[in-house]
Short mmCIF file of C-alpha atoms in Angstrom, two decimals:
data_model
loop_
_atom_site.label_atom_id
_atom_site.label_comp_id
_atom_site.label_asym_id
_atom_site.label_seq_id
_atom_site.Cartn_x
_atom_site.Cartn_y
_atom_site.Cartn_z
CA UNK A 1 -46.38 146.82 48.67
CA UNK A 2 -43.01 145.91 47.87
CA UNK A 3 -39.70 148.14 47.85
CA UNK A 4 -38.32 148.24 44.49
CA UNK A 5 -34.85 150.40 45.52
CA UNK A 6 -32.22 148.59 43.01
CA UNK A 7 -28.46 148.24 43.93
CA UNK A 8 -26.49 147.51 41.14
CA UNK A 9 -23.69 145.22 40.83
CA UNK A 10 -19.97 146.67 40.45
CA UNK A 11 -18.21 144.17 42.31
CA UNK A 12 -18.78 140.67 43.51
CA UNK A 13 -16.85 138.34 46.08
CA UNK A 14 -17.64 134.63 44.95
CA UNK A 15 -15.90 132.26 47.34
CA UNK A 16 -18.27 128.88 47.45
CA UNK A 17 -17.81 125.55 48.87
CA UNK A 18 -20.67 123.96 46.20
CA UNK A 19 -19.93 125.25 43.42
CA UNK A 20 -23.20 124.52 41.80
CA UNK A 21 -23.88 127.43 39.07
CA UNK A 22 -20.99 129.38 40.22
CA UNK A 23 -19.84 129.62 36.75
CA UNK A 24 -23.25 130.83 35.03
CA UNK A 25 -23.06 133.42 38.01
CA UNK A 26 -19.65 134.21 36.65
CA UNK A 27 -20.79 134.84 33.15
CA UNK A 28 -23.59 136.94 34.30
CA UNK A 29 -21.99 139.24 36.55
CA UNK A 30 -19.22 139.52 33.72
CA UNK A 31 -22.43 140.35 31.21
CA UNK A 32 -23.72 143.13 33.80
CA UNK A 33 -20.26 145.08 33.73
CA UNK A 34 -19.22 143.66 37.25
CA UNK A 35 -15.52 142.89 38.71
CA UNK A 36 -15.45 139.41 40.28
CA UNK A 37 -13.28 138.44 43.56
CA UNK A 38 -12.67 135.21 44.40
CA UNK A 39 -10.46 132.71 46.05
CA UNK A 40 -8.94 129.33 45.94
CA UNK A 41 -10.87 126.95 44.04
CA UNK A 42 -13.56 129.36 43.32
CA UNK A 43 -10.97 131.56 41.14
CA UNK A 44 -9.89 128.45 39.16
CA UNK A 45 -13.01 126.99 38.76
CA UNK A 46 -14.35 130.58 37.43
CA UNK A 47 -10.95 131.55 35.42
CA UNK A 48 -11.19 127.94 33.72
CA UNK A 49 -14.61 128.67 32.22
CA UNK A 50 -12.55 131.75 30.56
CA UNK A 51 -14.11 134.54 33.75
CA UNK A 52 -12.27 137.36 34.38
CA UNK A 53 -11.72 136.86 38.19
CA UNK A 54 -9.22 138.70 40.69
CA UNK A 55 -7.98 136.61 43.22
CA UNK A 56 -8.63 138.34 47.02
CA UNK A 57 -4.88 138.57 47.53
CA UNK A 58 -4.14 140.76 45.16
CA UNK A 59 -7.40 142.32 45.94
CA UNK A 60 -6.09 143.13 49.38
CA UNK A 61 -2.04 143.23 48.73
CA UNK A 62 -1.96 140.54 51.37
CA UNK A 63 -1.22 136.95 50.58
CA UNK A 64 -3.32 133.86 51.78
CA UNK A 65 -1.65 132.47 54.93
CA UNK A 66 -1.77 129.66 57.37
CA UNK A 67 -3.10 127.32 55.22
CA UNK A 68 -5.84 129.71 54.03
CA UNK A 69 -7.16 130.05 57.05
CA UNK A 70 -6.59 134.04 56.98
CA UNK A 71 -7.61 134.81 53.12
CA UNK A 72 -10.71 137.07 53.30
CA UNK A 73 -10.14 138.19 56.78
CA UNK A 74 -8.90 141.85 55.59
CA UNK A 75 -10.57 145.45 55.66
CA UNK A 76 -10.35 145.76 52.18
CA UNK A 77 -12.91 142.92 52.15
CA UNK A 78 -15.13 143.62 55.16
CA UNK A 79 -14.76 147.20 54.47
CA UNK A 80 -15.87 146.94 51.23
CA UNK A 81 -18.57 144.84 52.35
CA UNK A 82 -19.72 146.84 55.53
CA UNK A 83 -19.29 150.20 54.61
CA UNK A 84 -22.63 152.04 54.44
CA UNK A 85 -22.95 154.34 51.28
CA UNK A 86 -25.50 156.69 52.60
CA UNK A 87 -23.05 157.94 54.92
CA UNK A 88 -20.27 160.42 54.69
CA UNK A 89 -17.77 159.44 57.15
CA UNK A 90 -18.04 155.35 55.82
CA UNK A 91 -17.28 156.86 52.06
CA UNK A 92 -14.75 159.04 53.46
CA UNK A 93 -12.85 156.10 54.77
CA UNK A 94 -13.24 154.10 51.98
CA UNK A 95 -11.64 156.48 50.24
CA UNK A 96 -8.85 157.02 52.23
CA UNK A 97 -7.75 153.55 52.99
CA UNK A 98 -8.52 152.60 49.32
CA UNK A 99 -11.35 150.37 50.12
CA UNK A 100 -13.40 149.64 46.96
CA UNK A 101 -17.21 148.81 47.81
CA UNK A 102 -18.39 145.12 47.43
CA UNK A 103 -22.53 144.86 46.19
CA UNK A 104 -22.44 141.09 46.00
CA UNK A 105 -21.06 138.69 48.15
CA UNK A 106 -21.84 135.03 47.20
CA UNK A 107 -20.40 132.71 49.80
CA UNK A 108 -21.59 128.98 51.06
CA UNK A 109 -19.44 127.30 53.74
CA UNK A 110 -16.63 124.29 54.77
CA UNK A 111 -18.60 121.15 54.41
CA UNK A 112 -18.45 120.74 58.03
CA UNK A 113 -21.78 118.50 58.59
CA UNK A 114 -21.02 116.63 55.79
CA UNK A 115 -17.11 115.79 56.87
CA UNK A 116 -18.42 115.08 60.26
CA UNK A 117 -20.81 112.12 58.73
CA UNK A 118 -18.15 110.86 57.11
CA UNK A 119 -16.33 109.52 60.21
CA UNK A 120 -13.42 111.96 59.75
CA UNK A 121 -11.25 112.25 62.42
CA UNK A 122 -11.56 115.28 65.13
CA UNK A 123 -8.75 117.63 63.74
CA UNK A 124 -10.17 117.56 59.95
CA UNK A 125 -13.89 118.02 61.31
CA UNK A 126 -12.06 121.32 62.94
CA UNK A 127 -10.23 122.34 59.96
CA UNK A 128 -13.39 122.14 58.32
CA UNK A 129 -14.92 124.65 60.44
CA UNK A 130 -15.15 127.85 58.08
CA UNK A 131 -14.49 131.35 59.80
CA UNK A 132 -13.78 133.71 57.04
CA UNK A 133 -17.11 132.47 54.94
CA UNK A 134 -19.25 132.78 58.17
CA UNK A 135 -17.78 136.51 59.18
CA UNK A 136 -18.72 137.51 55.23
CA UNK A 137 -21.89 136.12 55.38
CA UNK A 138 -22.88 138.43 58.23
CA UNK A 139 -21.14 141.60 57.16
CA UNK A 140 -23.15 141.31 53.96
CA UNK A 141 -26.52 139.97 55.29
CA UNK A 142 -26.38 143.20 58.08
CA UNK A 143 -25.61 145.65 55.16
CA UNK A 144 -28.10 144.34 52.94
CA UNK A 145 -29.51 147.89 52.50
CA UNK A 146 -26.55 148.10 50.11
CA UNK A 147 -25.08 144.66 49.83
CA UNK A 148 -26.40 141.34 47.95
CA UNK A 149 -25.99 138.18 49.89
CA UNK A 150 -26.14 134.53 48.08
CA UNK A 151 -25.78 131.27 50.32
CA UNK A 152 -27.89 129.29 48.38
CA UNK A 153 -27.03 128.73 44.64
CA UNK A 154 -30.72 127.88 43.98
CA UNK A 155 -31.27 131.18 44.72
CA UNK A 156 -28.38 132.50 42.07
CA UNK A 157 -31.30 132.64 39.16
CA UNK A 158 -33.39 135.57 41.14
CA UNK A 159 -29.97 137.51 41.13
CA UNK A 160 -29.04 136.84 37.54
CA UNK A 161 -32.84 138.20 36.40
CA UNK A 162 -32.40 141.11 38.67
CA UNK A 163 -29.14 141.91 36.87
CA UNK A 164 -30.91 143.46 33.64
CA UNK A 165 -33.43 145.43 36.01
CA UNK A 166 -30.74 147.39 37.98
CA UNK A 167 -29.86 144.79 40.39
CA UNK A 168 -31.81 143.32 43.27
CA UNK A 169 -34.37 145.26 44.82
CA UNK A 170 -34.38 146.16 48.76
CA UNK A 171 -36.93 143.33 48.98
CA UNK A 172 -34.86 140.44 47.69
CA UNK A 173 -31.90 142.01 49.49
CA UNK A 174 -33.84 141.38 52.75
CA UNK A 175 -35.27 138.33 52.04
CA UNK A 176 -31.49 136.73 51.21
CA UNK A 177 -30.61 138.35 53.91
CA UNK A 178 -32.93 136.42 56.73
CA UNK A 179 -31.93 133.10 54.50
CA UNK A 180 -27.98 133.98 55.31
CA UNK A 181 -28.31 134.40 59.18
CA UNK A 182 -30.39 131.09 59.10
CA UNK A 183 -27.20 129.47 57.34
CA UNK A 184 -24.99 130.60 59.53
CA UNK A 185 -27.15 129.94 62.40
CA UNK A 186 -27.43 126.10 61.57
CA UNK A 187 -24.24 126.20 60.51
CA UNK A 188 -22.76 127.43 64.02
CA UNK A 189 -25.63 124.90 65.84
CA UNK A 190 -24.46 121.79 63.96
CA UNK A 191 -20.40 122.98 65.24
CA UNK A 192 -21.86 123.40 68.52
CA UNK A 193 -23.68 120.08 68.95
CA UNK A 194 -20.47 118.10 67.93
CA UNK A 195 -18.35 120.16 70.14
CA UNK A 196 -20.52 119.14 73.35
CA UNK A 197 -20.83 115.43 71.86
CA UNK A 198 -16.90 115.92 71.61
CA UNK A 199 -16.92 116.53 75.86
CA UNK A 200 -19.86 113.92 76.13
CA UNK A 201 -22.26 116.50 77.07
CA UNK A 202 -25.73 115.58 75.51
CA UNK A 203 -26.92 118.55 76.46
CA UNK A 204 -25.61 122.19 76.30
CA UNK A 205 -26.29 125.06 78.16
CA UNK A 206 -27.22 126.49 75.02
CA UNK A 207 -29.10 124.51 72.24
CA UNK A 208 -30.91 124.99 68.66
CA UNK A 209 -32.69 122.15 66.63
CA UNK A 210 -30.76 123.02 62.81
CA UNK A 211 -32.82 121.92 60.21
CA UNK A 212 -33.94 122.91 56.48
CA UNK A 213 -37.12 123.20 54.92
CA UNK A 214 -38.12 121.27 52.81
CA UNK A 215 -41.73 121.72 51.90
CA UNK A 216 -44.57 124.33 53.29
CA UNK A 217 -47.53 122.21 53.61
CA UNK A 218 -51.20 122.92 52.73
CA UNK A 219 -52.18 123.68 56.73
CA UNK A 220 -51.22 121.60 59.89
CA UNK A 221 -53.11 119.09 61.90
CA UNK A 222 -56.19 121.49 61.40
CA UNK A 223 -56.98 123.64 58.45
CA UNK A 224 -56.80 127.14 60.71
CA UNK A 225 -52.74 125.89 61.32
CA UNK A 226 -50.07 126.18 59.45
CA UNK A 227 -47.31 124.29 58.86
CA UNK A 228 -44.07 122.74 57.45
CA UNK A 229 -41.42 120.46 56.75
CA UNK A 230 -38.01 120.47 57.70
CA UNK A 231 -35.75 118.03 57.13
CA UNK A 232 -33.15 117.66 60.12
CA UNK A 233 -29.70 118.80 59.46
CA UNK A 234 -27.62 116.84 62.03
CA UNK A 235 -29.36 113.23 60.64
CA UNK A 236 -27.54 111.57 58.18
CA UNK A 237 -29.24 112.89 54.87
CA UNK A 238 -28.58 108.55 53.55
CA UNK A 239 -31.00 107.63 56.64
CA UNK A 240 -34.30 106.00 54.81
CA UNK A 241 -37.54 107.49 56.18
CA UNK A 242 -40.63 109.67 55.54
CA UNK A 243 -38.50 113.22 55.54
CA UNK A 244 -36.27 111.90 52.18
CA UNK A 245 -38.92 109.35 50.81
CA UNK A 246 -39.66 109.92 46.92
CA UNK A 247 -43.24 110.18 46.17
CA UNK A 248 -44.50 107.95 42.67
CA UNK A 249 -48.00 109.41 42.96
CA UNK A 250 -50.97 110.82 44.74
CA UNK A 251 -52.12 113.92 46.03
CA UNK A 252 -49.28 116.33 48.25
CA UNK A 253 -48.96 114.60 52.01
CA UNK A 254 -50.69 116.39 54.57
CA UNK A 255 -49.29 116.95 58.15
CA UNK A 256 -50.83 114.30 59.40
CA UNK A 257 -50.03 112.51 56.56
CA UNK A 258 -46.45 112.97 57.07
CA UNK A 259 -46.74 112.11 60.74
CA UNK A 260 -48.71 109.05 60.58
CA UNK A 261 -46.47 107.44 57.52
CA UNK A 262 -43.30 108.26 59.93
CA UNK A 263 -44.94 106.25 62.82
CA UNK A 264 -46.06 103.46 60.18
CA UNK A 265 -42.44 103.18 58.87
CA UNK A 266 -40.46 103.33 61.56
CA UNK A 267 -42.73 100.29 63.30
CA UNK A 268 -42.08 98.07 60.30
CA UNK A 269 -38.47 98.71 60.70
CA UNK A 270 -38.30 96.89 64.02
CA UNK A 271 -38.84 93.36 61.91
CA UNK A 272 -36.16 92.72 59.56
CA UNK A 273 -35.73 88.91 60.26
CA UNK A 274 -39.06 88.10 57.97
CA UNK A 275 -41.76 90.34 55.86
CA UNK A 276 -43.78 92.93 57.94
CA UNK A 277 -46.34 95.20 57.49
CA UNK A 278 -47.86 97.77 59.64
CA UNK A 279 -51.17 99.76 59.47
CA UNK A 280 -51.44 103.22 61.14
CA UNK A 281 -54.57 105.15 61.77
CA UNK A 282 -53.83 108.95 63.84
CA UNK A 283 -50.33 107.36 64.94
CA UNK A 284 -51.44 104.18 66.10
CA UNK A 285 -51.20 100.69 64.72
CA UNK A 286 -54.28 99.00 64.21
CA UNK A 287 -52.90 96.08 62.92
CA UNK A 288 -49.22 94.58 62.74
CA UNK A 289 -48.41 91.48 61.40
CA UNK A 290 -44.96 88.93 60.04
CA UNK A 291 -46.01 86.37 57.56
CA UNK A 292 -44.36 83.96 54.82
CA UNK A 293 -44.51 86.49 52.24
CA UNK A 294 -45.50 90.13 51.95
CA UNK A 295 -48.98 89.64 50.81
CA UNK A 296 -50.33 87.27 53.61
CA UNK A 297 -48.55 89.48 56.43
CA UNK A 298 -50.89 92.56 54.41
CA UNK A 299 -54.20 90.70 55.17
CA UNK A 300 -52.97 89.66 58.41
CA UNK A 301 -52.44 93.11 59.33
CA UNK A 302 -55.72 94.19 57.75
CA UNK A 303 -57.70 91.87 59.83
CA UNK A 304 -57.00 92.81 63.36
CA UNK A 305 -59.05 95.85 62.85
CA UNK A 306 -60.64 96.37 59.10
CA UNK A 307 -62.56 98.93 60.27
CA UNK A 308 -59.58 101.36 61.72
CA UNK A 309 -57.55 100.11 58.46
CA UNK A 310 -59.96 101.75 56.15
CA UNK A 311 -58.43 105.12 55.20
CA UNK A 312 -55.21 103.91 56.99
CA UNK A 313 -51.18 104.08 56.21
CA UNK A 314 -49.61 101.14 55.37
CA UNK A 315 -46.09 100.49 55.83
CA UNK A 316 -44.06 97.48 54.30
CA UNK A 317 -40.60 96.18 55.40
CA UNK A 318 -39.89 94.79 51.61
CA UNK A 319 -40.22 95.94 48.24
CA UNK A 320 -43.90 95.93 46.92
CA UNK A 321 -44.97 93.66 44.53
CA UNK A 322 -47.99 93.57 41.99
CA UNK A 323 -49.13 90.77 44.15
CA UNK A 324 -49.72 92.81 47.72
CA UNK A 325 -50.61 96.02 45.00
CA UNK A 326 -53.81 93.66 43.86
CA UNK A 327 -54.91 93.63 47.68
CA UNK A 328 -54.10 96.96 48.69
CA UNK A 329 -56.47 98.81 45.89
CA UNK A 330 -59.38 96.65 46.83
CA UNK A 331 -60.04 99.26 49.88
CA UNK A 332 -60.02 103.18 50.94
CA UNK A 333 -56.11 104.24 51.79
CA UNK A 334 -54.09 107.17 52.22
CA UNK A 335 -50.37 106.44 52.03
CA UNK A 336 -48.54 103.41 51.10
CA UNK A 337 -44.48 103.41 51.83
CA UNK A 338 -42.26 100.54 51.16
CA UNK A 339 -38.30 100.25 50.62
CA UNK A 340 -39.53 99.53 46.74
CA UNK A 341 -42.34 99.64 44.35
CA UNK A 342 -41.45 97.23 41.40
CA UNK A 343 -42.78 98.44 38.08
CA UNK A 344 -45.90 95.55 37.97
CA UNK A 345 -47.33 97.16 41.41
CA UNK A 346 -46.46 100.70 40.42
CA UNK A 347 -48.79 100.34 37.20
CA UNK A 348 -51.58 98.36 39.33
CA UNK A 349 -51.36 101.45 41.99
CA UNK A 350 -51.70 103.79 39.39
CA UNK A 351 -55.25 102.98 38.99
CA UNK A 352 -55.68 105.10 42.37
CA UNK A 353 -54.64 108.00 41.32
CA UNK A 354 -55.16 110.27 44.78
CA UNK A 355 -53.32 107.41 46.39
CA UNK A 356 -49.91 108.50 47.93
CA UNK A 357 -46.90 106.34 47.27
CA UNK A 358 -43.34 106.62 48.72
CA UNK A 359 -40.24 104.66 48.57
CA UNK A 360 -37.56 104.91 50.81
CA UNK A 361 -34.57 102.95 49.15
CA UNK A 362 -34.32 101.22 52.71
CA UNK A 363 -34.93 100.59 56.14
CA UNK A 364 -33.94 102.93 58.80
CA UNK A 365 -32.19 101.22 61.68
CA UNK A 366 -34.36 100.93 64.62
CA UNK A 367 -32.04 100.91 67.13
CA UNK A 368 -29.68 104.07 66.01
CA UNK A 369 -28.87 106.53 68.48
CA UNK A 370 -30.44 110.19 68.34
CA UNK A 371 -33.00 112.74 69.73
CA UNK A 372 -36.34 113.50 69.45
CA UNK A 373 -38.18 116.37 71.07
CA UNK A 374 -41.33 117.89 71.81
CA UNK A 375 -42.64 121.42 72.09
CA UNK A 376 -44.40 122.69 75.33
CA UNK A 377 -45.03 126.25 76.33
CA UNK A 378 -42.37 128.21 76.61
CA UNK A 379 -39.45 125.76 75.60
CA UNK A 380 -39.15 122.13 74.18
CA UNK A 381 -38.43 118.79 75.71
CA UNK A 382 -35.16 116.89 74.51
CA UNK A 383 -34.77 113.12 75.01
CA UNK A 384 -32.49 110.29 73.37
CA UNK A 385 -34.56 108.08 70.75
CA UNK A 386 -36.30 104.68 72.56
CA UNK A 387 -33.98 102.67 70.71
CA UNK A 388 -34.35 100.18 72.97
CA UNK A 389 -34.99 96.37 72.22
CA UNK A 390 -35.65 93.49 74.43
CA UNK A 391 -34.28 90.00 73.36
CA UNK A 392 -34.91 86.85 74.81
CA UNK A 393 -32.11 87.23 77.03
CA UNK A 394 -33.00 89.93 78.47
CA UNK A 395 -36.48 88.11 79.60
CA UNK A 396 -37.26 87.27 83.41
CA UNK A 397 -39.43 84.51 84.30
CA UNK A 398 -41.32 85.07 87.12
CA UNK A 399 -43.96 82.56 87.02
CA UNK A 400 -44.25 78.61 87.55
CA UNK A 401 -45.03 78.43 84.07
CA UNK A 402 -42.95 79.13 81.29
CA UNK A 403 -43.57 80.32 77.93
CA UNK A 404 -43.47 78.08 75.09
CA UNK A 405 -41.56 78.79 71.82
CA UNK A 406 -44.78 80.12 70.37
CA UNK A 407 -45.72 81.96 72.83
CA UNK A 408 -42.20 83.65 73.54
CA UNK A 409 -42.00 84.45 69.67
CA UNK A 410 -45.29 86.11 70.15
CA UNK A 411 -44.00 87.91 73.65
CA UNK A 412 -41.58 89.38 71.64
CA UNK A 413 -43.46 90.45 68.85
CA UNK A 414 -46.07 92.18 70.89
CA UNK A 415 -43.61 94.17 72.94
CA UNK A 416 -41.80 95.95 70.17
CA UNK A 417 -45.44 96.93 68.56
CA UNK A 418 -46.27 98.03 71.87
CA UNK A 419 -43.08 100.39 71.46
CA UNK A 420 -44.93 102.35 69.09
CA UNK A 421 -48.60 102.58 70.36
CA UNK A 422 -49.88 105.48 72.59
CA UNK A 423 -49.76 104.66 76.29
CA UNK A 424 -51.50 103.09 78.09
CA UNK A 425 -50.93 100.04 75.72
CA UNK A 426 -52.09 96.68 75.56
CA UNK A 427 -51.61 94.74 72.63
CA UNK A 428 -52.69 91.21 72.33
CA UNK A 429 -50.77 88.75 69.51
CA UNK A 430 -51.19 85.28 68.20
CA UNK A 431 -49.28 83.66 65.44
CA UNK A 432 -46.85 86.35 64.42
CA UNK A 433 -50.02 89.09 63.89
CA UNK A 434 -51.97 91.66 66.04
CA UNK A 435 -55.19 90.38 67.17
CA UNK A 436 -56.22 93.40 69.36
CA UNK A 437 -54.63 96.63 70.33
CA UNK A 438 -55.85 98.86 73.04
CA UNK A 439 -54.30 102.99 72.73
CA UNK A 440 -54.07 105.70 74.55
CA UNK A 441 -56.01 105.22 77.42
CA UNK A 442 -55.68 106.53 81.03
CA UNK A 443 -56.28 103.34 82.65
CA UNK A 444 -54.52 100.11 81.58
CA UNK A 445 -57.69 98.23 82.52
CA UNK A 446 -59.83 99.97 80.13
CA UNK A 447 -56.65 99.68 77.45
CA UNK A 448 -56.86 95.79 77.88
CA UNK A 449 -60.61 95.43 77.71
CA UNK A 450 -61.20 97.80 74.71
CA UNK A 451 -58.34 95.46 72.51
CA UNK A 452 -60.30 92.52 73.61
CA UNK A 453 -63.43 94.11 72.66
CA UNK A 454 -62.38 95.09 68.94
CA UNK A 455 -60.91 91.47 68.81
CA UNK A 456 -64.12 89.92 69.69
CA UNK A 457 -65.83 92.39 66.99
CA UNK A 458 -63.73 91.95 64.19
CA UNK A 459 -63.76 88.15 64.66
CA UNK A 460 -67.66 88.22 64.51
CA UNK A 461 -67.92 90.55 61.59
CA UNK A 462 -65.91 87.70 59.86
CA UNK A 463 -68.39 85.25 61.29
CA UNK A 464 -65.60 83.41 63.28
CA UNK A 465 -66.83 81.02 66.13
CA UNK A 466 -63.77 81.10 68.57
CA UNK A 467 -62.21 84.55 70.02
CA UNK A 468 -59.30 85.63 68.26
CA UNK A 469 -57.94 86.14 71.70
CA UNK A 470 -57.94 82.79 72.94
CA UNK A 471 -54.66 81.53 73.10
CA UNK A 472 -53.03 84.62 72.53
CA UNK A 473 -50.62 86.20 74.47
CA UNK A 474 -50.56 90.05 75.56
CA UNK A 475 -47.76 92.71 76.08
CA UNK A 476 -48.08 96.03 78.39
CA UNK A 477 -46.11 99.02 77.88
CA UNK A 478 -45.35 99.76 81.41
CA UNK A 479 -46.06 97.77 84.22
CA UNK A 480 -49.45 96.09 85.66
CA UNK A 481 -50.42 98.50 89.15
CA UNK A 482 -52.26 95.96 90.27
CA UNK A 483 -53.61 92.69 88.78
CA UNK A 484 -56.88 94.02 87.57
CA UNK A 485 -55.41 94.97 84.02
CA UNK A 486 -53.64 91.44 84.00
CA UNK A 487 -57.14 89.40 85.15
CA UNK A 488 -59.12 91.44 82.15
CA UNK A 489 -56.54 89.70 79.47
CA UNK A 490 -56.88 86.39 80.86
CA UNK A 491 -60.63 86.78 81.05
CA UNK A 492 -59.73 87.48 77.07
CA UNK A 493 -58.18 84.47 76.69
CA UNK A 494 -54.41 85.75 77.03
CA UNK A 495 -51.85 82.62 78.22
CA UNK A 496 -48.83 84.62 78.44
CA UNK A 497 -47.90 88.14 79.48
CA UNK A 498 -45.02 90.43 79.00
CA UNK A 499 -44.23 93.63 81.04
CA UNK A 500 -41.44 95.25 82.41
CA UNK A 501 -42.61 94.83 86.20
CA UNK A 502 -40.89 97.40 88.65
CA UNK A 503 -44.44 97.59 90.08
CA UNK A 504 -44.76 97.35 94.33
CA UNK A 505 -47.74 95.51 93.98
CA UNK A 506 -45.30 93.06 91.61
CA UNK A 507 -46.15 90.28 93.68
CA UNK A 508 -49.61 90.76 93.85
CA UNK A 509 -49.43 90.40 90.15
CA UNK A 510 -47.42 87.72 89.99
CA UNK A 511 -49.72 85.84 92.11
CA UNK A 512 -52.75 86.50 90.12
CA UNK A 513 -50.65 84.92 86.96
CA UNK A 514 -49.75 81.67 89.15
CA UNK A 515 -53.05 81.38 90.46
CA UNK A 516 -55.16 81.38 86.37
CA UNK A 517 -51.92 79.29 85.33
CA UNK A 518 -50.38 81.36 82.72
CA UNK A 519 -46.64 82.53 82.01
CA UNK A 520 -45.51 85.68 82.91
CA UNK A 521 -41.80 87.25 82.14
CA UNK A 522 -40.25 91.23 83.37
CA UNK A 523 -38.57 92.93 80.69
CA UNK A 524 -37.07 95.14 82.71
CA UNK A 525 -37.72 98.56 80.07
CA UNK A 526 -40.57 100.12 79.81
CA UNK A 527 -41.64 101.76 76.00
CA UNK A 528 -43.83 104.80 76.88
CA UNK A 529 -44.91 106.89 74.37
CA UNK A 530 -46.87 110.17 74.62
#
């Protein structure tokens, strides 16, 4: 049941940083017989459009002072917003002090977050912390029984449509009030986060996660769960990724689609030197490859585990062309994501109407700093992103035999892939592509076995006579606690190993590697992923 108690708009205060739709709102209010109060740039924009407007300083009888820091902080403004029309002492105070009621407040705040992201100095950022705006927003939202608050230009049409009906009803005013408090809450969170960073405090005593709703999803991981997609308000809006991607075709993205596609795109972005492809199933890679061209890379990635690749997510680090698209439509896939898709490729992919195709305009920086979080019962865990990357100079040779140049390139490739595989992780790689991946096992030995079995079965299905893992390299996301996991990889055919090291039994593992005649390097960095 809706509450249709309507409040007519006789006086409105419009003071906005984002002036989208301001003139249209002003014309509608004037047509409805309302008086408009305004400040600064908003007042000029309205006046330039021929809309009658009264400056707040004229309304209050007090000039703007201190470079505009004090202009709306006045009893004639806040009294007009906060006064309850149903209380006699409130209306008496208004009469006694000459305070006129304000029935609508349209305010959006100084662009603090945009100023920070622009790289402005600290003084400029501080000057873009709005004070009067949040005060008016919170006051109007508190008194939503009598006052309508607008913080989003996207809501102006709702209020404009209500004016001919006698004004916004209580249900709309309540909804806008809730949205207003969310707006000021996110704004304050952004300021608090920035100030903490300025002090070098990554984890303030109180914290929040600012975000803006982009889409309510059909359901969550399972149909009985609800879900939504939020945009991270603390992130640079131009950062390419799944949240900001443009969908060219296909069905609506699901919660699982979004999660898996994010995993695929963040993985493929690790490889910016050559064309690369990552295929993901249930947030784990089932095939990753680099190639001289994108089509070759895709075919090699798919060959790693064709069974798992069916119904998977495919991510590219280069613009998608028709030659690759022709291969993609030969099998069932859920999502394709790439920096761009050319016109010919779009035409080919359009044959698969349900296939979701996304473009991002670029690649994310895998070395970019940032924070990630995971919810737990009663709270959440916050940590810095795993932006670690190992290069040749970081490797420590621990065996008598050193890896060859070809092995070294594959070791670094495999370790970079392993960073994006659920732990415990084993990745077999050869000639710039994965040939077997063991993910999310309780035992590292089991991960090594499963990866080898998958490689053998995929090879047998193609009629190959030689084991794919013969002469491969192997990467482990964390140290081998015992030599058994290493020996499982050696038995599969691995000739070189990359692992973090750091086990109390490192000497035992090194001796086993030397006895097997393989090369092994330590990274000193692990990549657990849970």
